[in-house]
Amino acid sequence: MASLRCFLRSGKNAVTAVLRREFHGTPPAAVQYIGVTVRDALNQAMDEELERDERVFLLGEEVAQYDGAYKVSRGLWKKYGDKRIIDTPITEMGFAGIAVGAAMAGLRPICEFMTFNFSMQAIDQVINSAAKTYYMSAGLQSVPIVFRGPNGSSAGVAAQHSQCFAAWYGHCPGLKVVSPWSAEDARGLLKSAIRDDNPVVFLENELMYGVPFEMSEEVQSKDFLIPIGKAKIERQGNHITLVSHSRMISLCLDAAAVLAKEGIECEVINMRTIRPLDAEAIETSIMKTNHLVTVEGGWPQFGIGAEILARIMEGPAFNYLDAPAVRVTGVDIPMPYAKNLEDNSIPQIKDIIFSVKKTLNV
């Protein structure tokens, strides 16, 4: 198993480099910005919270001496030592259980899964031990823990390493589920997750780790937090609302740029948090644009888009829709290994553009 994981990691730096994007946004001249990758933003967040609170510690496979499988924990072991940055055996059920127990005993663990696909080995600890204990103890026992690691499809790693768990964990009461897109999201939300007294599932994306984003001095402050449960409008528009999370935000923004040249202005909403879902932000946007398309990399059945559409149908924004809402999702199959099939199994920019035009009947 260890050799298999090493093989799967071997091409990740090359893949990430190919997928690097230009910095997003045009900053005002008066504000100082620097480029920070998502990887470095996560590293900074953990470093600052480890320094701030001695109860915080990180454990997982290769997080210490190897600096993390994806180098997210780079330098932390050298700074904080063996007691706070802990390498574990390849046994997700075991070290997730250790982390949950530590949280119950008053510590604030960050439990890294090398990929959330491997969290299936530990799902009993996440769901039955972490998520339900506060309720089952009548509020006497909190479980302040963060489960974090890469989620969703990567590149060329096939079915067992290419699925999105947002809907899986978003289904469970007792968990907060976060899915950042940008470096700002990663930094502000991870700091909030570590400080939260509830178990938080923090879904990163491997293909976003090396992507740089412009980050202001305000965001770089040690006091900067993003509240869990609040979405963000990444692009203003008045013709149609695009709602998405994680890496699919990049595709939505690219599709919106293409459509803008044709006179179609898309409002792009970055969910940031899967649970609790910021339905109010989506409803407010729909009341302005009167159209909705959701975009996700996961499977369609019982997915994030399905939940959003149900919420809209049951809520006040439904009467504002001028056309049926549309979902853009991954294909309902296990991820193929062949690149041409893989590309056709996850949403592409052309799929979003097609769905927007179909919804607007143009």
Short mmCIF file of C-alpha atoms in Angstrom, two decimals:
data_model
loop_
_atom_site.label_atom_id
_atom_site.label_comp_id
_atom_site.label_asym_id
_atom_site.label_seq_id
_atom_site.Cartn_x
_atom_site.Cartn_y
_atom_site.Cartn_z
CA MET A 1 0.00 0.00 0.00
CA ALA A 2 2.82 2.41 0.89
CA SER A 3 4.54 1.81 -2.46
CA LEU A 4 1.24 2.35 -4.29
CA ARG A 5 0.72 5.69 -2.56
CA CYS A 6 4.28 6.77 -3.37
CA PHE A 7 3.63 5.88 -7.01
CA LEU A 8 0.41 7.89 -7.06
CA ARG A 9 2.19 10.89 -5.58
CA SER A 10 5.12 10.76 -8.00
CA GLY A 11 3.54 12.87 -10.72
CA LYS A 12 1.70 15.33 -8.54
CA ASN A 13 4.19 18.20 -8.76
CA ALA A 14 4.24 18.02 -12.54
CA VAL A 15 0.44 17.88 -12.72
CA THR A 16 0.07 20.84 -10.39
CA ALA A 17 2.60 22.89 -12.34
CA VAL A 18 0.67 22.34 -15.57
CA LEU A 19 -2.53 23.51 -13.91
CA ARG A 20 -1.16 26.74 -12.40
CA ARG A 21 -3.34 29.73 -13.16
CA GLU A 22 -2.71 33.45 -13.30
CA PHE A 23 -3.42 35.45 -10.16
CA HIS A 24 -7.13 36.21 -9.82
CA GLY A 25 -8.56 39.69 -9.64
CA THR A 26 -7.22 43.18 -10.22
CA PRO A 27 -6.27 44.76 -6.89
CA PRO A 28 -6.69 48.45 -6.09
CA ALA A 29 -3.42 50.36 -6.38
CA ALA A 30 -3.47 51.35 -2.72
CA VAL A 31 -3.55 47.76 -1.45
CA GLN A 32 -0.41 45.61 -1.30
CA TYR A 33 -0.85 42.07 -2.59
CA ILE A 34 1.51 39.12 -2.81
CA GLY A 35 1.08 35.80 -4.57
CA VAL A 36 0.46 32.85 -2.24
CA THR A 37 -0.30 29.30 -3.30
CA VAL A 38 -3.09 27.32 -1.68
CA ARG A 39 -0.43 24.96 -0.28
CA ASP A 40 1.41 27.82 1.43
CA ALA A 41 -1.83 29.34 2.72
CA LEU A 42 -2.72 26.05 4.43
CA ASN A 43 0.80 25.78 5.83
CA GLN A 44 0.65 29.33 7.22
CA ALA A 45 -2.73 28.69 8.83
CA MET A 46 -1.54 25.56 10.62
CA ASP A 47 1.73 27.21 11.66
CA GLU A 48 -0.06 30.18 13.20
CA GLU A 49 -2.61 28.05 15.03
CA LEU A 50 0.08 25.69 16.36
CA GLU A 51 1.93 28.74 17.65
CA ARG A 52 -1.21 30.34 19.07
CA ASP A 53 -2.58 27.32 20.95
CA GLU A 54 -0.40 24.60 22.47
CA ARG A 55 -3.34 22.17 22.38
CA VAL A 56 -3.21 22.06 18.57
CA PHE A 57 -1.24 19.25 16.97
CA LEU A 58 -1.02 17.57 13.55
CA LEU A 59 -0.93 13.85 12.86
CA GLY A 60 -1.10 11.71 9.76
CA GLU A 61 0.94 9.73 7.28
CA GLU A 62 4.27 11.40 6.39
CA VAL A 63 3.25 14.79 7.82
CA ALA A 64 6.43 15.19 9.90
CA GLN A 65 9.86 14.21 8.61
CA TYR A 66 8.72 14.00 4.97
CA ASP A 67 7.01 17.45 5.25
CA GLY A 68 3.70 15.96 4.10
CA ALA A 69 2.82 13.94 1.01
CA TYR A 70 1.87 17.23 -0.70
CA LYS A 71 4.33 19.39 1.31
CA VAL A 72 1.45 21.17 3.04
CA SER A 73 3.11 20.63 6.44
CA ARG A 74 6.55 21.68 5.18
CA GLY A 75 8.81 22.88 8.01
CA LEU A 76 6.35 22.27 10.83
CA TRP A 77 8.10 19.19 12.26
CA LYS A 78 11.43 21.02 12.44
CA LYS A 79 9.73 23.92 14.23
CA TYR A 80 7.41 22.07 16.63
CA GLY A 81 8.98 18.64 17.06
CA ASP A 82 7.73 15.07 17.45
CA LYS A 83 5.08 15.76 20.09
CA ARG A 84 3.05 18.15 17.93
CA ILE A 85 3.77 16.96 14.38
CA ILE A 86 3.29 13.19 14.46
CA ASP A 87 3.98 10.65 11.73
CA THR A 88 1.56 7.72 11.90
CA PRO A 89 1.49 4.21 10.42
CA ILE A 90 -0.70 3.59 7.38
CA THR A 91 -3.82 2.89 9.43
CA GLU A 92 -6.50 5.54 9.03
CA MET A 93 -8.91 3.87 11.46
CA GLY A 94 -6.17 3.84 14.09
CA PHE A 95 -4.82 7.37 13.90
CA ALA A 96 -8.27 8.91 13.32
CA GLY A 97 -9.39 7.16 16.51
CA ILE A 98 -6.35 8.50 18.36
CA ALA A 99 -7.18 12.00 17.12
CA VAL A 100 -10.84 11.77 18.17
CA GLY A 101 -9.84 10.52 21.61
CA ALA A 102 -7.33 13.35 21.96
CA ALA A 103 -10.05 15.87 21.06
CA MET A 104 -12.34 14.39 23.72
CA ALA A 105 -9.48 14.72 26.23
CA GLY A 106 -9.12 18.45 25.57
CA LEU A 107 -6.62 18.73 22.72
CA ARG A 108 -7.34 20.18 19.25
CA PRO A 109 -5.99 17.71 16.69
CA ILE A 110 -5.61 18.24 12.96
CA CYS A 111 -5.97 14.79 11.41
CA GLU A 112 -4.59 14.65 7.86
CA PHE A 113 -5.76 12.02 5.41
CA MET A 114 -3.33 11.61 2.52
CA THR A 115 -6.48 11.68 0.43
CA PHE A 116 -10.11 11.61 1.54
CA ASN A 117 -10.50 8.40 -0.42
CA PHE A 118 -8.58 6.79 2.45
CA SER A 119 -10.93 8.34 5.00
CA MET A 120 -13.27 5.47 4.13
CA GLN A 121 -11.03 3.36 6.34
CA ALA A 122 -11.84 5.72 9.23
CA ILE A 123 -15.41 6.75 8.50
CA ASP A 124 -16.73 5.11 11.67
CA GLN A 125 -14.46 7.40 13.71
CA VAL A 126 -15.53 10.47 11.73
CA ILE A 127 -19.27 9.79 11.72
CA ASN A 128 -20.03 7.73 14.82
CA SER A 129 -17.33 8.93 17.19
CA ALA A 130 -16.63 12.55 16.20
CA ALA A 131 -19.92 13.79 14.70
CA LYS A 132 -22.40 12.27 17.16
CA THR A 133 -20.69 12.53 20.54
CA TYR A 134 -21.73 16.10 21.38
CA TYR A 135 -25.39 15.18 20.79
CA MET A 136 -25.19 11.81 22.54
CA SER A 137 -23.54 13.38 25.59
CA ALA A 138 -26.29 16.01 25.85
CA GLY A 139 -23.75 18.73 25.09
CA LEU A 140 -21.27 17.67 27.78
CA GLN A 141 -18.53 16.37 25.47
CA SER A 142 -17.31 18.44 22.53
CA VAL A 143 -14.96 17.03 19.88
CA PRO A 144 -12.85 19.90 18.47
CA ILE A 145 -11.07 18.18 15.59
CA VAL A 146 -10.25 18.95 11.95
CA PHE A 147 -10.10 16.16 9.38
CA ARG A 148 -8.28 17.59 6.38
CA GLY A 149 -6.67 16.47 3.12
CA PRO A 150 -7.21 16.44 -0.66
CA ASN A 151 -10.68 15.61 -1.97
CA GLY A 152 -12.23 15.18 -5.38
CA SER A 153 -10.74 14.12 -8.70
CA SER A 154 -7.02 14.46 -9.28
CA ALA A 155 -5.31 13.49 -12.55
CA GLY A 156 -4.53 10.00 -13.74
CA VAL A 157 -5.17 8.18 -10.46
CA ALA A 158 -8.35 6.30 -11.49
CA ALA A 159 -11.50 5.32 -9.64
CA GLN A 160 -10.30 4.62 -6.11
CA HIS A 161 -8.50 7.96 -5.77
CA SER A 162 -10.79 10.33 -7.69
CA GLN A 163 -14.08 10.98 -5.97
CA CYS A 164 -15.66 13.87 -4.13
CA PHE A 165 -16.82 13.30 -0.55
CA ALA A 166 -18.59 16.65 -0.07
CA ALA A 167 -22.04 15.07 -0.33
CA TRP A 168 -21.00 12.05 1.80
CA TYR A 169 -19.93 14.12 4.78
CA GLY A 170 -22.37 16.96 4.12
CA HIS A 171 -25.15 14.43 4.74
CA CYS A 172 -24.21 13.89 8.38
CA PRO A 173 -25.53 16.10 11.22
CA GLY A 174 -22.88 16.98 13.76
CA LEU A 175 -20.18 17.74 11.19
CA LYS A 176 -19.20 21.03 9.64
CA VAL A 177 -17.94 20.53 6.09
CA VAL A 178 -15.70 23.10 4.42
CA SER A 179 -14.53 23.16 0.79
CA PRO A 180 -12.12 26.04 0.03
CA TRP A 181 -11.15 27.26 -3.44
CA SER A 182 -8.62 30.08 -3.16
CA ALA A 183 -5.60 30.71 -0.94
CA GLU A 184 -7.72 33.20 1.01
CA ASP A 185 -10.40 30.55 1.53
CA ALA A 186 -7.83 27.99 2.62
CA ARG A 187 -6.13 30.28 5.11
CA GLY A 188 -9.18 31.89 6.68
CA LEU A 189 -11.36 28.79 6.79
CA LEU A 190 -8.68 26.45 8.14
CA LYS A 191 -7.92 28.83 11.01
CA SER A 192 -11.65 29.01 11.79
CA ALA A 193 -11.94 25.22 11.57
CA ILE A 194 -9.08 24.66 14.01
CA ARG A 195 -10.65 27.08 16.51
CA ASP A 196 -14.13 25.57 16.16
CA ASP A 197 -15.39 23.34 18.97
CA ASN A 198 -17.13 21.00 16.51
CA PRO A 199 -15.63 18.35 14.23
CA VAL A 200 -14.84 19.90 10.86
CA VAL A 201 -14.23 18.00 7.62
CA PHE A 202 -11.92 20.22 5.55
CA LEU A 203 -11.95 19.20 1.88
CA GLU A 204 -8.96 20.50 -0.07
CA ASN A 205 -8.11 19.74 -3.71
CA GLU A 206 -4.79 18.32 -4.88
CA LEU A 207 -4.88 20.16 -8.19
CA MET A 208 -5.28 23.50 -6.41
CA TYR A 209 -2.29 23.17 -4.06
CA GLY A 210 0.20 24.81 -6.45
CA VAL A 211 -2.17 27.50 -7.75
CA PRO A 212 -1.15 31.06 -6.69
CA PHE A 213 -3.66 33.70 -5.67
CA GLU A 214 -3.17 37.33 -4.77
CA MET A 215 -3.47 37.83 -1.03
CA SER A 216 -3.81 41.18 0.70
CA GLU A 217 -2.07 42.26 3.90
CA GLU A 218 -5.42 41.97 5.69
CA VAL A 219 -5.78 38.32 4.70
CA GLN A 220 -2.19 37.64 5.79
CA SER A 221 -2.91 38.94 9.28
CA LYS A 222 -2.79 36.33 12.05
CA ASP A 223 -6.22 37.56 13.15
CA PHE A 224 -7.84 36.95 9.74
CA LEU A 225 -10.69 34.43 9.88
CA ILE A 226 -13.45 33.46 7.44
CA PRO A 227 -16.66 32.44 9.21
CA ILE A 228 -17.78 28.90 8.49
CA GLY A 229 -21.18 28.86 6.79
CA LYS A 230 -20.82 32.00 4.65
CA ALA A 231 -20.56 31.94 0.86
CA LYS A 232 -18.73 34.54 -1.24
CA ILE A 233 -19.64 36.16 -4.55
CA GLU A 234 -16.53 35.81 -6.70
CA ARG A 235 -18.01 37.59 -9.72
CA GLN A 236 -21.01 39.88 -9.96
CA GLY A 237 -23.59 39.31 -12.67
CA ASN A 238 -27.26 39.82 -13.40
CA HIS A 239 -28.27 37.18 -15.98
CA ILE A 240 -27.62 33.85 -14.27
CA THR A 241 -26.24 32.47 -11.00
CA LEU A 242 -23.48 29.84 -11.00
CA VAL A 243 -23.02 28.08 -7.65
CA SER A 244 -20.01 25.87 -7.05
CA HIS A 245 -17.20 24.96 -4.65
CA SER A 246 -13.52 24.00 -4.66
CA ARG A 247 -11.73 23.69 -8.02
CA MET A 248 -14.94 24.01 -10.03
CA ILE A 249 -14.98 27.72 -9.12
CA SER A 250 -12.01 28.19 -11.47
CA LEU A 251 -13.99 26.63 -14.31
CA CYS A 252 -17.05 28.75 -13.51
CA LEU A 253 -14.98 31.95 -13.65
CA ASP A 254 -13.40 30.91 -16.95
CA ALA A 255 -16.82 30.08 -18.39
CA ALA A 256 -18.19 33.41 -17.12
CA ALA A 257 -15.35 35.26 -18.85
CA VAL A 258 -16.18 33.57 -22.16
CA LEU A 259 -19.91 34.23 -21.78
CA ALA A 260 -19.30 37.89 -20.91
CA LYS A 261 -17.90 38.40 -24.39
CA GLU A 262 -21.30 37.32 -25.67
CA GLY A 263 -23.16 39.72 -23.38
CA ILE A 264 -24.10 37.13 -20.73
CA GLU A 265 -23.13 38.21 -17.20
CA CYS A 266 -22.84 35.33 -14.73
CA GLU A 267 -22.84 35.76 -10.97
CA VAL A 268 -20.41 33.19 -9.53
CA ILE A 269 -20.97 32.09 -5.93
CA ASN A 270 -18.21 30.27 -4.08
CA MET A 271 -20.01 28.15 -1.49
CA ARG A 272 -16.91 27.78 0.72
CA THR A 273 -18.95 25.72 3.19
CA ILE A 274 -21.01 22.64 2.33
CA ARG A 275 -22.52 22.24 5.78
CA PRO A 276 -23.98 24.53 7.02
CA LEU A 277 -25.09 25.62 3.56
CA ASP A 278 -25.46 29.36 2.97
CA ALA A 279 -28.85 29.10 1.25
CA GLU A 280 -29.57 32.78 1.84
CA ALA A 281 -26.68 33.91 -0.37
CA ILE A 282 -27.88 31.66 -3.20
CA GLU A 283 -31.50 32.78 -2.82
CA THR A 284 -30.53 36.45 -2.85
CA SER A 285 -28.59 35.96 -6.08
CA ILE A 286 -31.42 34.04 -7.76
CA MET A 287 -33.86 36.80 -6.88
CA LYS A 288 -31.59 39.10 -8.91
CA THR A 289 -30.67 36.85 -11.86
CA ASN A 290 -33.77 34.61 -12.07
CA HIS A 291 -31.68 31.65 -13.29
CA LEU A 292 -29.53 29.00 -11.61
CA VAL A 293 -26.85 26.50 -12.63
CA THR A 294 -24.93 24.46 -10.05
CA VAL A 295 -21.50 23.03 -10.84
CA GLU A 296 -19.72 20.23 -8.96
CA GLY A 297 -17.13 17.56 -9.64
CA GLY A 298 -18.99 14.85 -7.73
CA TRP A 299 -21.59 12.40 -8.88
CA PRO A 300 -25.12 13.67 -9.64
CA GLN A 301 -27.29 11.39 -7.51
CA PHE A 302 -27.96 12.89 -4.05
CA GLY A 303 -25.20 15.42 -4.73
CA ILE A 304 -24.52 19.01 -3.66
CA GLY A 305 -26.40 20.40 -6.65
CA ALA A 306 -29.40 18.21 -5.87
CA GLU A 307 -29.53 19.59 -2.33
CA ILE A 308 -29.27 23.19 -3.55
CA LEU A 309 -32.05 22.70 -6.08
CA ALA A 310 -34.27 21.13 -3.41
CA ARG A 311 -33.63 24.05 -1.04
CA ILE A 312 -34.49 26.55 -3.76
CA MET A 313 -37.67 24.69 -4.71
CA GLU A 314 -38.77 24.63 -1.07
CA GLY A 315 -37.82 28.25 -0.35
CA PRO A 316 -38.77 31.81 -1.31
CA ALA A 317 -36.49 32.04 -4.37
CA PHE A 318 -38.36 29.38 -6.34
CA ASN A 319 -40.96 31.85 -7.61
CA TYR A 320 -38.20 34.05 -8.98
CA LEU A 321 -36.86 31.40 -11.37
CA ASP A 322 -37.67 32.06 -15.03
CA ALA A 323 -36.44 28.62 -16.10
CA PRO A 324 -35.75 25.27 -14.46
CA ALA A 325 -32.46 25.14 -12.56
CA VAL A 326 -29.77 22.94 -14.10
CA ARG A 327 -26.98 20.82 -12.56
CA VAL A 328 -23.52 20.32 -14.08
CA THR A 329 -21.87 17.33 -12.38
CA GLY A 330 -19.39 14.56 -12.80
CA VAL A 331 -20.60 11.58 -14.82
CA ASP A 332 -22.34 8.83 -12.84
CA ILE A 333 -19.52 6.28 -13.22
CA PRO A 334 -16.31 5.36 -11.37
CA MET A 335 -13.47 7.56 -12.65
CA PRO A 336 -11.70 6.02 -15.68
CA TYR A 337 -7.90 5.97 -15.84
CA ALA A 338 -7.52 6.94 -19.52
CA LYS A 339 -7.11 10.71 -19.83
CA ASN A 340 -9.63 11.18 -22.64
CA LEU A 341 -12.26 9.30 -20.64
CA GLU A 342 -11.28 11.12 -17.44
CA ASP A 343 -11.75 14.50 -19.15
CA ASN A 344 -15.22 13.44 -20.25
CA SER A 345 -16.13 12.29 -16.73
CA ILE A 346 -15.74 15.65 -14.98
CA PRO A 347 -17.22 19.06 -15.83
CA GLN A 348 -15.38 21.15 -18.40
CA ILE A 349 -15.74 24.84 -19.26
CA LYS A 350 -17.72 23.93 -22.38
CA ASP A 351 -20.24 22.00 -20.27
CA ILE A 352 -20.89 25.03 -18.08
CA ILE A 353 -21.27 27.31 -21.11
CA PHE A 354 -23.70 24.85 -22.72
CA SER A 355 -25.81 24.63 -19.55
CA VAL A 356 -25.92 28.41 -19.13
CA LYS A 357 -27.10 28.92 -22.70
CA LYS A 358 -29.63 26.13 -22.35
CA THR A 359 -31.02 27.70 -19.17
CA LEU A 360 -31.20 31.15 -20.76
CA ASN A 361 -32.57 29.69 -24.02
CA VAL A 362 -29.96 31.48 -26.14
#
